[in-house]
Short mmCIF file of N, CA and C in Angstrom, two decimals:
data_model
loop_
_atom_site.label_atom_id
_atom_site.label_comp_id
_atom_site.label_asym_id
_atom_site.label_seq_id
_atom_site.Cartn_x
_atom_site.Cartn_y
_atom_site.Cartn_z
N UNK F 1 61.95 117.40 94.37
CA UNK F 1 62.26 116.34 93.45
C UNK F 1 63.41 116.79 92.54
N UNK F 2 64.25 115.81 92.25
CA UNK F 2 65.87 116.30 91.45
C UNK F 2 65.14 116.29 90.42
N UNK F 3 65.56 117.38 89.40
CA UNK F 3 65.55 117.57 88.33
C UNK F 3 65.85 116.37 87.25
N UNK F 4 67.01 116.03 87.48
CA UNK F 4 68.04 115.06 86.31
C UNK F 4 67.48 113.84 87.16
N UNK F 5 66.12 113.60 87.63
CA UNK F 5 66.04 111.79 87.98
C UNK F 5 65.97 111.30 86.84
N UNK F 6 65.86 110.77 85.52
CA UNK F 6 66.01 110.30 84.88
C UNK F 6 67.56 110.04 83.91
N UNK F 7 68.09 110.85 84.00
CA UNK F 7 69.99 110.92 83.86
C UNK F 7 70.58 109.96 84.87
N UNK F 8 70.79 108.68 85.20
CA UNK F 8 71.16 107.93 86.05
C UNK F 8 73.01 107.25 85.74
N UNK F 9 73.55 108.19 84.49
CA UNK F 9 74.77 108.04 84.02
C UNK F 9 75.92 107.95 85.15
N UNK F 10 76.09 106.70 85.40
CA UNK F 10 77.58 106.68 86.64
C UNK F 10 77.11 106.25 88.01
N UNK F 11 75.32 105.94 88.02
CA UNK F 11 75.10 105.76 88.96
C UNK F 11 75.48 103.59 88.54
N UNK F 12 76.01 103.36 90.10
CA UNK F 12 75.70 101.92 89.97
C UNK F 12 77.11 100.99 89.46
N UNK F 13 77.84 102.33 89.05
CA UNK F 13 79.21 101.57 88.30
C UNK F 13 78.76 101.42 86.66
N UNK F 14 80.17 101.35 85.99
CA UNK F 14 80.35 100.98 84.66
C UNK F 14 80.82 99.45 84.57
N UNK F 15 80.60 99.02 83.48
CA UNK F 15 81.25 97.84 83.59
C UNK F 15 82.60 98.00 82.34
N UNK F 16 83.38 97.30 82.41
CA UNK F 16 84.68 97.78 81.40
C UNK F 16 84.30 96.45 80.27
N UNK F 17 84.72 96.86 78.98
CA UNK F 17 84.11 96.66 77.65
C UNK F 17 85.41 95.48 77.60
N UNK F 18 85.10 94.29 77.32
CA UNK F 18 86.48 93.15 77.15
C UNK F 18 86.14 93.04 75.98
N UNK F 19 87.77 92.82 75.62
CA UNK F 19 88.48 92.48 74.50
C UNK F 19 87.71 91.31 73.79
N UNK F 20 87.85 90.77 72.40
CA UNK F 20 87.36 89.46 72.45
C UNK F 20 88.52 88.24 72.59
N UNK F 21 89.63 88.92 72.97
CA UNK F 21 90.43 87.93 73.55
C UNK F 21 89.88 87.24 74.67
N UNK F 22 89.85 88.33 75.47
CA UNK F 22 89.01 88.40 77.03
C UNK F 22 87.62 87.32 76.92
N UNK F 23 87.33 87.92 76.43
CA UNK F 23 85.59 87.21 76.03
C UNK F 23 86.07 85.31 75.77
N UNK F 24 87.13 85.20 74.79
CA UNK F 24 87.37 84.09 74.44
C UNK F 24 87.91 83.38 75.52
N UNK F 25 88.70 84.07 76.73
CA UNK F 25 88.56 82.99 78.02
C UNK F 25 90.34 83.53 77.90
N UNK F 26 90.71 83.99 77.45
CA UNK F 26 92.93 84.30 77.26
C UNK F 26 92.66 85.47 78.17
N UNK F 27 93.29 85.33 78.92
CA UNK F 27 94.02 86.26 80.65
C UNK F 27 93.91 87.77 79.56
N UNK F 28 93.57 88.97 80.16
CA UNK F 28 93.83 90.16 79.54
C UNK F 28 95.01 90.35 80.23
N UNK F 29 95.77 91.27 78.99
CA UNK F 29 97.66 91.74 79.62
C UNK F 29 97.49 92.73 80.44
N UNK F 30 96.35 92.86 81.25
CA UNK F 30 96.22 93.95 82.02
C UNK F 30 97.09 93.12 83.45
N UNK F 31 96.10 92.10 83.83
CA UNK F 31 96.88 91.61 84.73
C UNK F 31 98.40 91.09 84.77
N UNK F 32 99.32 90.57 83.82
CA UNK F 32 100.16 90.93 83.27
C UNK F 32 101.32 91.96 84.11
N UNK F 33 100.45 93.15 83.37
CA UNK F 33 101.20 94.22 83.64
C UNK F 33 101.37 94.60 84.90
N UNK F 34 100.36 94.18 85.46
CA UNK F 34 100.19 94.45 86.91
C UNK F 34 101.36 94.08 87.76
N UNK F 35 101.54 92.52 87.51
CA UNK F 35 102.58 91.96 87.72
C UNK F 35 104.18 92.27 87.71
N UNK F 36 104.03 92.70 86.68
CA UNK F 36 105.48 93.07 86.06
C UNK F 36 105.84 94.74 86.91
N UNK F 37 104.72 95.42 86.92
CA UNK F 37 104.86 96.81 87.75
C UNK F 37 104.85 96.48 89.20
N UNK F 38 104.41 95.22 90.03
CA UNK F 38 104.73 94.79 90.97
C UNK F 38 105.86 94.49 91.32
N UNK F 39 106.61 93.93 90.34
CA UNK F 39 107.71 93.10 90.28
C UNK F 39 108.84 94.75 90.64
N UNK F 40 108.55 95.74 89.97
CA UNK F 40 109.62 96.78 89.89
C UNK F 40 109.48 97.47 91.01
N UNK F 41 108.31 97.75 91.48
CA UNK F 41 108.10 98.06 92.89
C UNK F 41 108.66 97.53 93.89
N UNK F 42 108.52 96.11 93.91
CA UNK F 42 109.30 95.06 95.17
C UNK F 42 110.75 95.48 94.69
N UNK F 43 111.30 95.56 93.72
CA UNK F 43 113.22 95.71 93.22
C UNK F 43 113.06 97.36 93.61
N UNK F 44 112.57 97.93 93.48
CA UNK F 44 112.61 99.40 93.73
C UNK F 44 112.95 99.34 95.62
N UNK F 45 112.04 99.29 95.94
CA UNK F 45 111.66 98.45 97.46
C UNK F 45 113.38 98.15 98.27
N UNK F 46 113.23 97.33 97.54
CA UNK F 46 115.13 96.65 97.83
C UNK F 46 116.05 97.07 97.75
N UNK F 47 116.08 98.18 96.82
CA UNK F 47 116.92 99.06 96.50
C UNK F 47 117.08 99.90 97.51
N UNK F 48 116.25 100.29 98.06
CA UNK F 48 116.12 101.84 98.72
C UNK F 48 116.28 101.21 100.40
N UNK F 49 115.77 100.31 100.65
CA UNK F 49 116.47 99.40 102.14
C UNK F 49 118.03 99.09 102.36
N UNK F 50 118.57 98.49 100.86
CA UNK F 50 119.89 98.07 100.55
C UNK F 50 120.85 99.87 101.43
N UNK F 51 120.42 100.39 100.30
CA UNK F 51 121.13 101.99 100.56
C UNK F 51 120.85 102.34 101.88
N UNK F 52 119.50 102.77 102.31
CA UNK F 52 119.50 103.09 103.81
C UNK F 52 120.47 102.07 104.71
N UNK F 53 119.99 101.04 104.58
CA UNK F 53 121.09 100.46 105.57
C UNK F 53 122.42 100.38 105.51
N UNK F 54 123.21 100.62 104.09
CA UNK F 54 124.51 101.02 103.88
C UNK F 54 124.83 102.33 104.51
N UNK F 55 123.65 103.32 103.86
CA UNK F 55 123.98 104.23 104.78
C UNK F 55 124.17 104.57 106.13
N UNK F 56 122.95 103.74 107.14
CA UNK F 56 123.30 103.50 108.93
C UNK F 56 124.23 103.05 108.94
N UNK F 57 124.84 102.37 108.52
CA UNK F 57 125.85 101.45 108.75
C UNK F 57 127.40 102.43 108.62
N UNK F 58 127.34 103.18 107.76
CA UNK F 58 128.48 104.24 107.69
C UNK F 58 128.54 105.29 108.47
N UNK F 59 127.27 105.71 108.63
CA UNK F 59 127.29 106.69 109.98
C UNK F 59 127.06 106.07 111.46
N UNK F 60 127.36 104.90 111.40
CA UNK F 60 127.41 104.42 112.99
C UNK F 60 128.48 103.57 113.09
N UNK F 61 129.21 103.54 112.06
CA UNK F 61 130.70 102.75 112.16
C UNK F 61 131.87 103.85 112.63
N UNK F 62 131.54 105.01 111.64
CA UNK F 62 132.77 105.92 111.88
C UNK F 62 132.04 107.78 112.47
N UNK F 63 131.90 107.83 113.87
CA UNK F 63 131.37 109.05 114.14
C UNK F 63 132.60 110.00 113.78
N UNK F 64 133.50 109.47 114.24
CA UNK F 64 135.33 110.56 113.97
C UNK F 64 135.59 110.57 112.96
N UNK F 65 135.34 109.84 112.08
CA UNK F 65 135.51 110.60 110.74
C UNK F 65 134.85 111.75 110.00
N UNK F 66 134.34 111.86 110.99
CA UNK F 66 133.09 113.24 110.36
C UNK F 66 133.86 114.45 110.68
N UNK F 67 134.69 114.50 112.22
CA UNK F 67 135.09 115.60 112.35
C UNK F 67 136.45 115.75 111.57
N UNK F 68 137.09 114.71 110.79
CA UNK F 68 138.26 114.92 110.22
C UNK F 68 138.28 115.89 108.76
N UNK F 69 136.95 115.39 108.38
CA UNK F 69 136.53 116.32 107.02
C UNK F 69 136.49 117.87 107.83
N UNK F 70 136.81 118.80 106.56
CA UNK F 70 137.31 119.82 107.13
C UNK F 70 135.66 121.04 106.67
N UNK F 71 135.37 121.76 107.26
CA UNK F 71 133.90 123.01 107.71
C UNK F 71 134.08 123.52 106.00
N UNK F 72 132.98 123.78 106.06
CA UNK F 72 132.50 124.65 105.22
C UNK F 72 131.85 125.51 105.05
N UNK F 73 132.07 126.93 104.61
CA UNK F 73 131.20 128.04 105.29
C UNK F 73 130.36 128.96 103.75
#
């Protein structure tokens, strides 16, 4: 028999303590934020496709220009 059966702390989930905004029925700015950090993710997102494909696009337009740049040792 476990020792700590009566310590049942964390079993079952917590529930999170609302605001009395929250309580009063007004959206918490949690979701909000969510949004807005979504929003930078998708532009982040776009960003980094934009560039990769600028970048394929430069190394499959000009292979001979690679050998014109001169070695480096």
């Amino acid at each position: 028999m476990a020792k700590s059966r009566n310590n049942l702390l964390g079993v079952g989930g917590q529930r999170k303590k609302l605001s009395r905004a929250e309580q009063q029925g007004a959206g918490s700015a949690r979701g909000a934020d969510r949004k807005v950090a979504e929003g930078k993710k998708q532009e982040l997102v776009r960003k980094m496709r934009e560039r990769a494909e600028a970048q394929a696009a430069t190394t499959a337009a000009g292979p001979g220009e690679q050998d014109a740049q001169p070695a480096q040792s």
